[in-house]
Backbone as a chain_set.jsonl record, in Angstrom:
{"seq": "MTVTSESLVRYPPCVLGFDGAAVSTLPLPKAQLDAAFKPVQSIAYAKNRKGNRFSSAEQACDWLAIASSALITLITGFFWRVGEVLSPGEAPDLLSVPQRNIRIITTLAAIGAVSVAVSSAFQTEKTSAYSKADEIVDAMRTTRTLILRSNDAVAARAHLDTMVLQAER", "coords": {"N": [[25.203, -6.19, -1.949], [22.655, -4.105, -2.885], [21.681, -1.555, -4.573], [18.997, 0.081, -5.628], [16.452, 1.562, -7.693], [13.974, 1.275, -6.609], [11.076, 2.008, -4.663], [11.419, 3.192, -1.337], [9.487, 2.646, 0.414], [7.03, 0.33, 1.081], [3.789, -0.129, 0.415], [1.093, -1.077, 2.577], [-0.879, -4.018, 1.792], [-4.375, -4.086, 0.96], [-7.211, -5.503, 2.583], [-10.331, -6.622, 1.994], [-13.376, -5.728, 3.708], [-16.24, -6.796, 5.571], [-18.768, -5.901, 4.044], [-21.712, -4.527, 2.385], [-23.991, -6.575, 0.469], [-23.469, -9.026, 1.498], [-23.525, -8.856, 4.257], [-25.918, -9.551, 5.517], [-25.94, -12.325, 5.39], [-23.972, -13.275, 6.903], [-22.307, -15.575, 9.142], [-21.666, -14.758, 11.708], [-21.971, -11.853, 13.753], [-21.351, -8.716, 12.128], [-19.946, -6.721, 13.552], [-18.534, -8.285, 15.365], [-16.848, -9.759, 13.662], [-15.438, -7.661, 12.455], [-14.076, -6.696, 14.735], [-12.471, -8.886, 15.281], [-10.813, -8.925, 12.982], [-9.554, -6.401, 12.941], [-7.278, -6.115, 14.887], [-5.56, -8.061, 13.816], [-5.035, -6.999, 11.343], [-3.714, -4.751, 12.162], [-1.393, -5.939, 13.106], [-0.358, -6.875, 10.742], [0.162, -4.496, 9.41], [2.056, -3.342, 11.077], [4.173, -5.123, 10.82], [4.753, -4.619, 8.135], [5.523, -1.868, 8.324], [7.807, -2.252, 9.795], [9.424, -3.68, 8.017], [9.688, -1.606, 6.143], [11.237, 0.189, 7.532], [13.635, -1.309, 7.82], [14.256, -1.573, 5.13], [14.826, 1.136, 4.485], [17.067, 1.472, 6.122], [18.828, -0.397, 5.093], [19.252, 0.652, 2.462], [20.524, 3.051, 3.174], [22.873, 2.079, 4.31], [23.992, 0.816, 2.028], [24.455, 3.015, 0.405], [26.293, 4.362, 1.961], [28.422, 2.596, 1.838], [28.99, 2.794, -0.909], [29.785, 5.52, -0.974], [32.04, 5.51, 0.682], [33.774, 3.966, -0.805], [34.017, 5.473, -3.104], [35.328, 7.702, -2.037], [37.737, 6.508, -1.271], [38.762, 5.912, -3.757], [39.099, 8.418, -4.871], [40.963, 9.595, -3.083], [43.166, 7.831, -3.272], [43.662, 8.153, -5.992], [44.508, 10.773, -6.1], [46.825, 10.827, -4.438], [48.43, 8.704, -5.227], [49.694, 9.039, -7.749], [50.885, 7.829, -10.768], [53.863, 8.39, -12.102], [55.53, 7.306, -13.893], [55.547, 4.246, -15.751], [55.464, 1.321, -13.969], [57.879, -1.304, -13.77], [57.485, -4.921, -14.315], [56.936, -6.566, -11.263], [57.953, -4.577, -9.72], [57.36, -2.536, -6.939], [55.148, 0.076, -5.969], [56.135, 3.271, -4.638], [55.37, 3.489, -1.476], [56.144, 4.915, 0.745], [56.193, 7.534, 0.262], [53.686, 8.428, 0.564], [51.585, 10.163, 2.83], [51.12, 9.052, 6.171], [48.837, 9.661, 7.425], [46.868, 9.831, 5.373], [46.891, 7.165, 4.534], [45.785, 5.974, 6.842], [43.308, 7.112, 6.735], [42.293, 5.996, 4.411], [42.261, 3.241, 5.071], [40.442, 3.284, 7.137], [38.147, 4.136, 5.79], [37.823, 1.97, 4.076], [37.263, -0.022, 5.983], [34.792, 1.029, 6.936], [33.237, 0.814, 4.688], [33.234, -2.007, 4.346], [31.917, -2.873, 6.693], [29.514, -1.557, 6.34], [28.403, -2.896, 4.111], [28.182, -5.432, 5.191], [26.303, -4.947, 7.317], [24.14, -3.967, 5.808], [23.405, -6.257, 4.443], [22.44, -7.782, 6.545], [20.256, -6.175, 7.292], [18.716, -6.417, 4.949], [17.966, -9.072, 5.076], [16.374, -9.025, 7.318], [14.379, -7.215, 6.477], [13.214, -8.622, 4.369], [12.198, -10.823, 5.796], [10.326, -9.486, 7.517], [8.529, -8.394, 5.612], [7.661, -10.802, 4.394], [6.338, -11.973, 6.526], [4.235, -10.08, 6.912], [2.909, -10.405, 4.465], [2.103, -13.122, 4.738], [0.238, -12.827, 6.843], [-1.654, -11.167, 5.751], [-2.52, -12.772, 3.623], [-3.675, -14.851, 5.129], [-5.757, -13.446, 6.275], [-7.236, -12.864, 3.999], [-7.896, -15.415, 3.167], [-9.348, -16.325, 5.388], [-11.492, -14.528, 5.356], [-12.77, -15.262, 2.973], [-13.475, -17.949, 3.572], [-15.248, -17.532, 5.678], [-17.313, -16.114, 4.41], [-18.222, -18.089, 2.845], [-19.194, -19.902, 4.621], [-21.828, -21.129, 6.64], [-22.087, -21.66, 9.234], [-21.736, -20.698, 12.539], [-19.906, -21.713, 14.469], [-17.878, -22.801, 12.877], [-17.008, -20.522, 11.552], [-16.049, -19.073, 13.699], [-13.967, -20.68, 14.371], [-12.311, -20.352, 12.163], [-11.655, -17.687, 12.491], [-10.172, -17.763, 14.797], [-7.981, -19.351, 14.091], [-6.854, -17.646, 12.141], [-6.022, -15.525, 13.818], [-4.188, -16.833, 15.446], [-2.228, -17.509, 13.547], [-1.4, -14.901, 12.856], [-0.177, -14.016, 15.168], [2.079, -15.5, 15.502]], "CA": [[24.679, -4.823, -1.831], [21.737, -3.803, -3.941], [21.195, -0.201, -4.663], [18.011, 0.105, -6.615], [15.604, 2.788, -7.694], [12.637, 0.917, -6.113], [10.637, 2.845, -3.57], [11.839, 2.69, 0.029], [8.28, 2.372, 1.141], [6.106, -0.612, 0.506], [2.476, 0.18, 1.015], [0.445, -2.316, 3.007], [-2.033, -4.413, 0.905], [-5.736, -3.89, 1.504], [-8.044, -6.559, 2.708], [-11.767, -6.223, 1.991], [-14.09, -6.017, 4.896], [-17.566, -7.495, 5.391], [-19.793, -4.853, 3.771], [-22.596, -4.756, 1.291], [-25.154, -7.481, 0.528], [-23.055, -10.154, 2.195], [-23.677, -8.679, 5.743], [-27.127, -10.238, 5.964], [-25.822, -13.715, 5.309], [-22.816, -13.701, 7.683], [-22.656, -16.52, 10.256], [-21.406, -14.048, 12.976], [-22.227, -10.418, 13.576], [-20.337, -7.969, 11.433], [-19.137, -6.136, 14.553], [-17.634, -9.323, 15.928], [-15.86, -10.031, 12.587], [-14.536, -6.513, 12.383], [-13.267, -6.733, 15.968], [-11.365, -9.916, 15.125], [-9.886, -8.595, 11.899], [-8.854, -5.16, 13.165], [-5.957, -6.3, 15.526], [-4.721, -8.799, 12.94], [-4.692, -6.021, 10.246], [-2.741, -3.927, 12.826], [-0.084, -6.638, 13.167], [0.244, -6.904, 9.395], [0.696, -3.169, 9.092], [3.247, -3.1, 11.99], [5.218, -5.888, 10.131], [5.024, -3.868, 6.923], [6.274, -0.756, 8.7], [9.104, -2.756, 10.228], [10.051, -3.94, 6.773], [10.029, -0.317, 5.546], [12.403, 0.719, 8.295], [14.781, -2.071, 7.47], [14.619, -1.131, 3.765], [15.562, 2.469, 4.531], [18.42, 1.336, 6.737], [19.619, -1.108, 4.045], [19.614, 1.629, 1.425], [21.522, 3.997, 3.785], [24.186, 1.35, 4.373], [24.493, 0.671, 0.718], [24.991, 4.373, -0.097], [27.52, 4.645, 2.775], [29.494, 1.733, 1.278], [29.413, 3.389, -2.148], [30.442, 6.766, -0.766], [33.371, 5.2, 1.181], [34.515, 3.378, -1.926], [34.341, 6.61, -3.944], [36.371, 8.409, -1.37], [39.026, 5.78, -1.404], [39.203, 6.102, -5.183], [39.58, 9.844, -5.02], [42.232, 9.834, -2.337], [44.293, 7.112, -3.912], [43.914, 8.729, -7.267], [45.224, 11.991, -5.873], [48.114, 10.691, -3.862], [49.233, 7.658, -5.873], [49.885, 9.307, -9.228], [51.977, 7.044, -11.376], [54.548, 9.261, -13.089], [56.096, 6.352, -14.933], [55.028, 2.861, -15.673], [56.395, 0.377, -13.181], [58.296, -2.581, -14.412], [56.895, -5.973, -13.62], [57.525, -6.959, -10.021], [58.383, -3.429, -8.982], [56.273, -2.003, -6.129], [55.033, 1.527, -5.914], [56.831, 3.873, -3.433], [54.349, 3.837, -0.524], [56.668, 5.699, 1.779], [55.907, 8.924, -0.03], [52.245, 8.757, 0.935], [51.419, 10.474, 4.194], [50.506, 8.048, 7.007], [47.445, 10.128, 7.726], [46.046, 9.4, 4.27], [46.744, 5.669, 4.649], [44.842, 5.679, 7.912], [41.982, 7.508, 6.213], [41.866, 4.972, 3.453], [41.895, 1.994, 5.741], [39.228, 3.515, 7.879], [37.061, 4.176, 4.798], [37.628, 0.597, 3.656], [36.541, -0.7, 7.069], [33.474, 1.551, 6.99], [32.611, 0.164, 3.494], [33.044, -3.423, 4.54], [30.937, -3.042, 7.729], [28.266, -1.11, 5.771], [27.966, -4.005, 3.291], [27.687, -6.516, 6.085], [25.039, -4.58, 8.016], [23.114, -3.894, 4.791], [22.958, -7.606, 4.194], [21.551, -8.137, 7.71], [19.035, -5.39, 7.142], [17.952, -6.955, 3.834], [17.367, -10.335, 5.548], [15.27, -8.646, 8.282], [13.33, -6.649, 5.668], [12.555, -9.712, 3.663], [11.465, -11.551, 6.871], [9.135, -8.697, 7.906], [7.578, -8.313, 4.459], [7.03, -12.106, 4.213], [5.327, -12.161, 7.633], [3.107, -9.271, 6.61], [2.127, -11.075, 3.339], [1.411, -14.224, 5.259], [-0.914, -12.385, 7.589], [-2.69, -10.668, 4.769], [-3.056, -14.01, 2.918], [-4.497, -15.519, 6.111], [-6.949, -12.625, 6.394], [-8.141, -13.061, 2.786], [-8.46, -16.73, 3.193], [-10.388, -16.329, 6.407], [-12.677, -13.761, 4.877], [-13.397, -16.134, 1.937], [-14.042, -19.061, 4.206], [-16.4, -17.041, 6.456], [-18.353, -15.749, 3.516], [-18.765, -19.355, 2.338], [-19.669, -20.649, 5.791], [-23.132, -20.838, 7.202], [-22.014, -22.142, 10.589], [-21.036, -19.781, 13.416], [-18.796, -22.346, 15.077], [-16.819, -22.911, 11.919], [-16.556, -19.12, 11.324], [-15.253, -18.705, 14.919], [-12.72, -21.42, 14.272], [-11.451, -19.661, 11.033], [-11.111, -16.458, 13.017], [-9.116, -18.187, 15.744], [-6.854, -19.825, 13.269], [-6.23, -16.434, 11.566], [-5.404, -14.752, 14.934], [-3.002, -17.548, 15.852], [-1.202, -17.297, 12.499], [-0.853, -13.524, 12.911], [0.573, -13.792, 16.379], [3.252, -16.347, 15.462]], "C": [[23.864, -4.528, -3.166], [21.142, -2.445, -3.83], [20.276, -0.149, -5.821], [17.21, 1.381, -6.625], [14.171, 2.487, -7.202], [12.286, 1.861, -4.954], [11.087, 2.244, -2.228], [10.62, 2.259, 0.805], [7.416, 1.394, 0.392], [4.775, -0.43, 1.255], [1.755, -1.141, 1.417], [-0.708, -2.715, 2.112], [-3.378, -4.23, 1.685], [-6.464, -5.279, 1.527], [-9.499, -6.065, 2.813], [-12.422, -6.579, 3.271], [-15.348, -6.743, 4.594], [-18.631, -6.339, 5.261], [-20.704, -5.34, 2.704], [-23.651, -5.798, 1.546], [-24.769, -8.644, 1.372], [-23.273, -10.02, 3.705], [-24.839, -9.479, 6.267], [-26.904, -11.744, 6.027], [-24.505, -14.237, 6.133], [-23.161, -14.584, 8.877], [-22.408, -15.84, 11.618], [-21.712, -12.616, 12.729], [-21.098, -9.68, 12.959], [-19.399, -7.229, 12.456], [-18.113, -7.058, 15.148], [-16.492, -9.69, 14.872], [-14.91, -8.841, 12.52], [-13.663, -6.437, 13.538], [-12.172, -7.793, 15.933], [-10.338, -9.487, 14.078], [-9.046, -7.327, 12.213], [-7.405, -5.364, 13.869], [-5.038, -7.088, 14.597], [-4.216, -7.921, 11.799], [-3.579, -5.156, 10.905], [-1.349, -4.625, 12.842], [0.502, -6.682, 11.801], [0.804, -5.587, 9.056], [1.904, -2.904, 9.854], [4.433, -3.923, 11.296], [5.734, -5.169, 8.882], [5.891, -2.613, 7.237], [7.73, -1.122, 9.097], [9.932, -3.083, 9.006], [10.526, -2.631, 6.073], [11.175, 0.31, 6.248], [13.66, 0.034, 7.937], [15.2, -1.773, 5.989], [15.342, 0.189, 3.75], [16.988, 2.311, 5.079], [19.288, 0.601, 5.817], [20.089, -0.173, 2.991], [20.702, 2.608, 1.936], [22.897, 3.344, 3.885], [24.736, 1.096, 3.017], [25.128, 1.939, 0.191], [26.216, 4.709, 0.727], [28.722, 3.884, 2.209], [29.957, 2.319, -0.094], [30.198, 4.689, -1.936], [31.887, 6.513, -0.21], [34.277, 4.688, 0.07], [34.935, 4.524, -2.862], [35.41, 7.446, -3.375], [37.706, 7.828, -1.454], [39.608, 5.977, -2.805], [39.76, 7.461, -5.374], [40.849, 10.078, -4.287], [43.398, 9.101, -2.944], [44.616, 7.705, -5.265], [44.768, 10.04, -7.186], [46.667, 11.779, -5.388], [49.032, 9.651, -4.538], [49.281, 7.859, -7.37], [50.99, 8.445, -9.698], [52.584, 7.934, -12.42], [55.178, 8.448, -14.259], [55.581, 5.025, -14.758], [56.079, 2.057, -14.881], [56.699, -0.862, -13.931], [57.589, -3.768, -13.642], [57.662, -6.43, -12.346], [57.966, -5.736, -9.193], [57.17, -2.844, -8.203], [56.289, -0.507, -6.134], [55.657, 2.103, -4.628], [55.704, 4.301, -2.516], [54.831, 4.798, 0.616], [56.472, 7.196, 1.546], [54.503, 9.356, 0.337], [52.227, 9.039, 2.461], [50.668, 9.375, 4.999], [49.071, 8.391, 7.294], [46.478, 9.682, 6.658], [45.892, 7.869, 4.261], [45.743, 5.248, 5.754], [43.398, 6.029, 7.448], [41.4, 6.469, 5.283], [41.477, 3.627, 4.169], [40.615, 2.127, 6.56], [37.95, 3.506, 6.947], [36.817, 2.753, 4.277], [36.913, -0.234, 4.756], [35.088, -0.265, 7.108], [32.63, 0.874, 5.854], [32.241, -1.258, 3.823], [31.89, -3.631, 5.614], [29.588, -2.639, 7.188], [27.611, -2.181, 4.936], [27.366, -5.145, 4.157], [26.367, -6.202, 6.754], [23.892, -4.435, 6.999], [22.573, -5.277, 4.535], [22.06, -8.119, 5.351], [20.235, -7.469, 7.6], [18.183, -5.998, 5.989], [17.276, -8.279, 4.272], [16.173, -9.985, 6.444], [14.076, -8.03, 7.509], [12.547, -7.702, 4.949], [11.599, -10.557, 4.648], [10.161, -10.826, 7.196], [8.098, -8.61, 6.818], [6.877, -9.672, 4.241], [5.972, -12.347, 5.3], [4.066, -11.341, 7.332], [2.218, -9.867, 5.475], [1.463, -12.331, 3.839], [0.124, -13.944, 6.057], [-2.036, -11.916, 6.765], [-3.313, -11.815, 4.035], [-4.047, -14.787, 3.874], [-5.846, -14.714, 6.273], [-7.917, -12.81, 5.153], [-8.748, -14.379, 2.802], [-9.592, -16.86, 4.191], [-11.645, -15.614, 5.954], [-13.441, -14.643, 3.909], [-14.123, -17.297, 2.623], [-15.284, -18.674, 5.056], [-17.546, -16.687, 5.587], [-19.008, -17.06, 2.906], [-19.429, -20.159, 3.384], [-21.076, -20.195, 6.176], [-23.165, -21.104, 8.752], [-21.168, -21.158, 11.482], [-19.85, -20.41, 14.117], [-17.605, -22.481, 14.097], [-16.227, -21.586, 11.622], [-15.679, -18.676, 12.487], [-13.937, -19.418, 14.813], [-11.767, -20.903, 13.189], [-10.882, -18.404, 11.671], [-9.988, -16.775, 14.02], [-7.848, -18.64, 15.117], [-6.121, -18.607, 12.634], [-5.465, -15.653, 12.609], [-4.167, -15.509, 15.351], [-1.907, -17.433, 14.842], [-0.609, -15.926, 12.576], [0.046, -13.33, 14.088], [1.829, -14.652, 16.469], [4.441, -15.528, 15.059]], "O": [[24.326, -4.684, -4.296], [20.2, -2.22, -3.071], [20.733, -0.323, -6.951], [17.273, 2.182, -5.693], [13.272, 3.315, -7.35], [13.184, 2.444, -4.346], [11.13, 1.032, -2.02], [10.757, 1.544, 1.798], [7.103, 1.591, -0.782], [4.663, -0.553, 2.475], [1.805, -2.147, 0.709], [-1.469, -1.843, 1.692], [-3.418, -4.233, 2.915], [-6.327, -6.087, 0.608], [-9.823, -5.201, 3.628], [-12.099, -7.597, 3.883], [-15.528, -7.258, 3.491], [-19.257, -5.911, 6.23], [-20.518, -6.43, 2.162], [-24.161, -5.925, 2.659], [-25.662, -9.256, 1.958], [-23.206, -11.039, 4.393], [-24.758, -10.037, 7.362], [-27.681, -12.407, 6.714], [-24.074, -15.386, 6.041], [-24.175, -14.374, 9.543], [-22.921, -16.338, 12.62], [-21.714, -12.185, 11.576], [-19.944, -9.997, 13.248], [-18.193, -7.136, 12.223], [-16.973, -6.672, 15.405], [-15.335, -9.89, 15.243], [-13.692, -9.021, 12.529], [-12.492, -6.112, 13.345], [-11.09, -7.609, 16.489], [-9.136, -9.667, 14.269], [-7.907, -7.235, 11.756], [-6.435, -4.773, 13.393], [-3.836, -6.821, 14.577], [-3.085, -8.089, 11.343], [-2.585, -4.861, 10.241], [-0.31, -4.001, 12.628], [1.717, -6.548, 11.648], [1.87, -5.533, 8.443], [2.793, -2.247, 9.312], [5.554, -3.422, 11.22], [6.933, -5.112, 8.607], [6.856, -2.326, 6.528], [8.695, -0.424, 8.785], [11.118, -2.753, 9.001], [11.613, -2.578, 5.499], [12.028, 0.921, 5.604], [14.685, 0.69, 7.757], [16.391, -1.736, 5.681], [16.36, 0.342, 3.075], [17.948, 2.907, 4.591], [20.469, 0.941, 5.736], [21.27, -0.206, 2.644], [21.652, 2.936, 1.226], [23.927, 3.953, 3.594], [25.957, 1.166, 2.874], [26.21, 1.918, -0.395], [27.136, 5.322, 0.184], [29.837, 4.397, 2.108], [31.151, 2.336, -0.394], [31.175, 4.936, -2.643], [32.827, 7.214, -0.586], [35.469, 4.995, 0.062], [36.064, 4.547, -3.353], [36.318, 7.876, -4.087], [38.701, 8.517, -1.676], [40.81, 6.182, -2.975], [40.812, 7.626, -5.991], [41.755, 10.714, -4.825], [44.482, 9.659, -3.115], [45.788, 7.746, -5.64], [45.591, 10.342, -8.05], [47.597, 12.442, -5.846], [50.256, 9.725, -4.424], [48.951, 6.966, -8.15], [52.005, 8.355, -9.007], [51.987, 8.222, -13.457], [55.304, 8.898, -15.397], [55.184, 4.676, -13.646], [57.293, 2.108, -15.083], [55.858, -1.403, -14.648], [57.169, -3.616, -12.495], [58.874, -6.645, -12.379], [58.327, -5.906, -8.028], [56.088, -2.686, -8.769], [57.343, 0.111, -6.287], [55.676, 1.409, -3.611], [55.119, 5.364, -2.727], [54.024, 5.393, 1.33], [56.564, 8.01, 2.466], [54.205, 10.549, 0.403], [52.768, 8.273, 3.258], [49.671, 8.841, 4.514], [48.207, 7.52, 7.393], [45.386, 9.206, 6.969], [44.8, 7.371, 3.989], [44.977, 4.298, 5.597], [42.436, 5.321, 7.744], [40.223, 6.112, 5.342], [40.461, 3.009, 3.848], [39.818, 1.194, 6.655], [36.895, 2.965, 7.278], [35.662, 2.386, 4.061], [36.05, -1.056, 4.447], [34.212, -1.109, 7.296], [31.495, 0.444, 6.06], [31.104, -1.684, 3.62], [31.015, -4.476, 5.423], [28.589, -3.28, 7.514], [26.398, -2.375, 5.021], [26.293, -5.696, 3.913], [25.444, -7.016, 6.78], [22.755, -4.766, 7.334], [21.359, -5.442, 4.42], [21.059, -8.798, 5.125], [19.193, -8.098, 7.786], [16.962, -6.053, 6.136], [16.144, -8.558, 3.877], [15.102, -10.582, 6.332], [12.918, -8.288, 7.839], [11.317, -7.661, 4.931], [10.456, -10.899, 4.346], [9.073, -11.401, 7.167], [6.903, -8.74, 7.085], [5.683, -9.72, 3.947], [4.879, -12.848, 5.036], [2.952, -11.845, 7.478], [0.989, -9.832, 5.527], [0.342, -12.618, 3.418], [-0.878, -14.655, 5.98], [-3.205, -12.206, 7.018], [-4.528, -11.835, 3.839], [-5.087, -15.287, 3.446], [-6.917, -15.308, 6.389], [-9.141, -12.892, 5.261], [-9.932, -14.542, 2.51], [-10.648, -17.421, 3.896], [-12.753, -16.102, 6.175], [-14.661, -14.757, 4.022], [-15.269, -17.593, 2.284], [-16.25, -19.434, 5.123], [-18.689, -16.932, 5.972], [-20.179, -17.072, 2.525], [-20.194, -21.063, 3.048], [-21.436, -19.025, 6.044], [-24.144, -20.802, 9.435], [-20.018, -20.86, 11.16], [-18.858, -19.721, 14.352], [-16.454, -22.288, 14.49], [-15.012, -21.504, 11.444], [-14.682, -17.982, 12.288], [-12.892, -18.846, 15.123], [-10.548, -21.022, 13.317], [-9.723, -18.073, 11.42], [-8.968, -16.087, 14.049], [-6.755, -18.328, 15.589], [-4.891, -18.576, 12.609], [-4.372, -15.161, 12.331], [-3.143, -14.871, 15.599], [-0.746, -17.274, 15.219], [0.598, -15.779, 12.38], [0.977, -12.528, 14.01], [2.575, -14.533, 17.44], [5.549, -16.055, 14.962]]}, "num_chains": 1, "name": "protein.A"}
């Protein structure tokens, strides 16, 4: 369980387009390049949004686990007051505690345990979604660099196809 003060939202990284002086030297028309990059960028943004949703869910589960633990502490502190120090090996008198409170405590403990387990699953999914978004953005940046260095339309098309395949995996 990791409750942090980091932002729940991770903003998607930006990938530069094909503008400026480089447009005249592109091996493919700018409109064709933009048309190839736009859906790939949409996939990266969707993965990033998915990671943001998992991040929010993870934080909610973490706080639920903390709240349930705090309630357990409050309830046990109120009902299990120790009037005198117990001698070694002596058990506290649990029969004096109302059964309703014991059920509440065990329910809160179960909620806390499940919240931690679900939070861990959300953290794994968040990390996976963010990693995939980062891979796609890296592929876009690499493809952009390779296209700007290329003078061959066939090679540029091959770079675009590779980028699209990487994004759709």
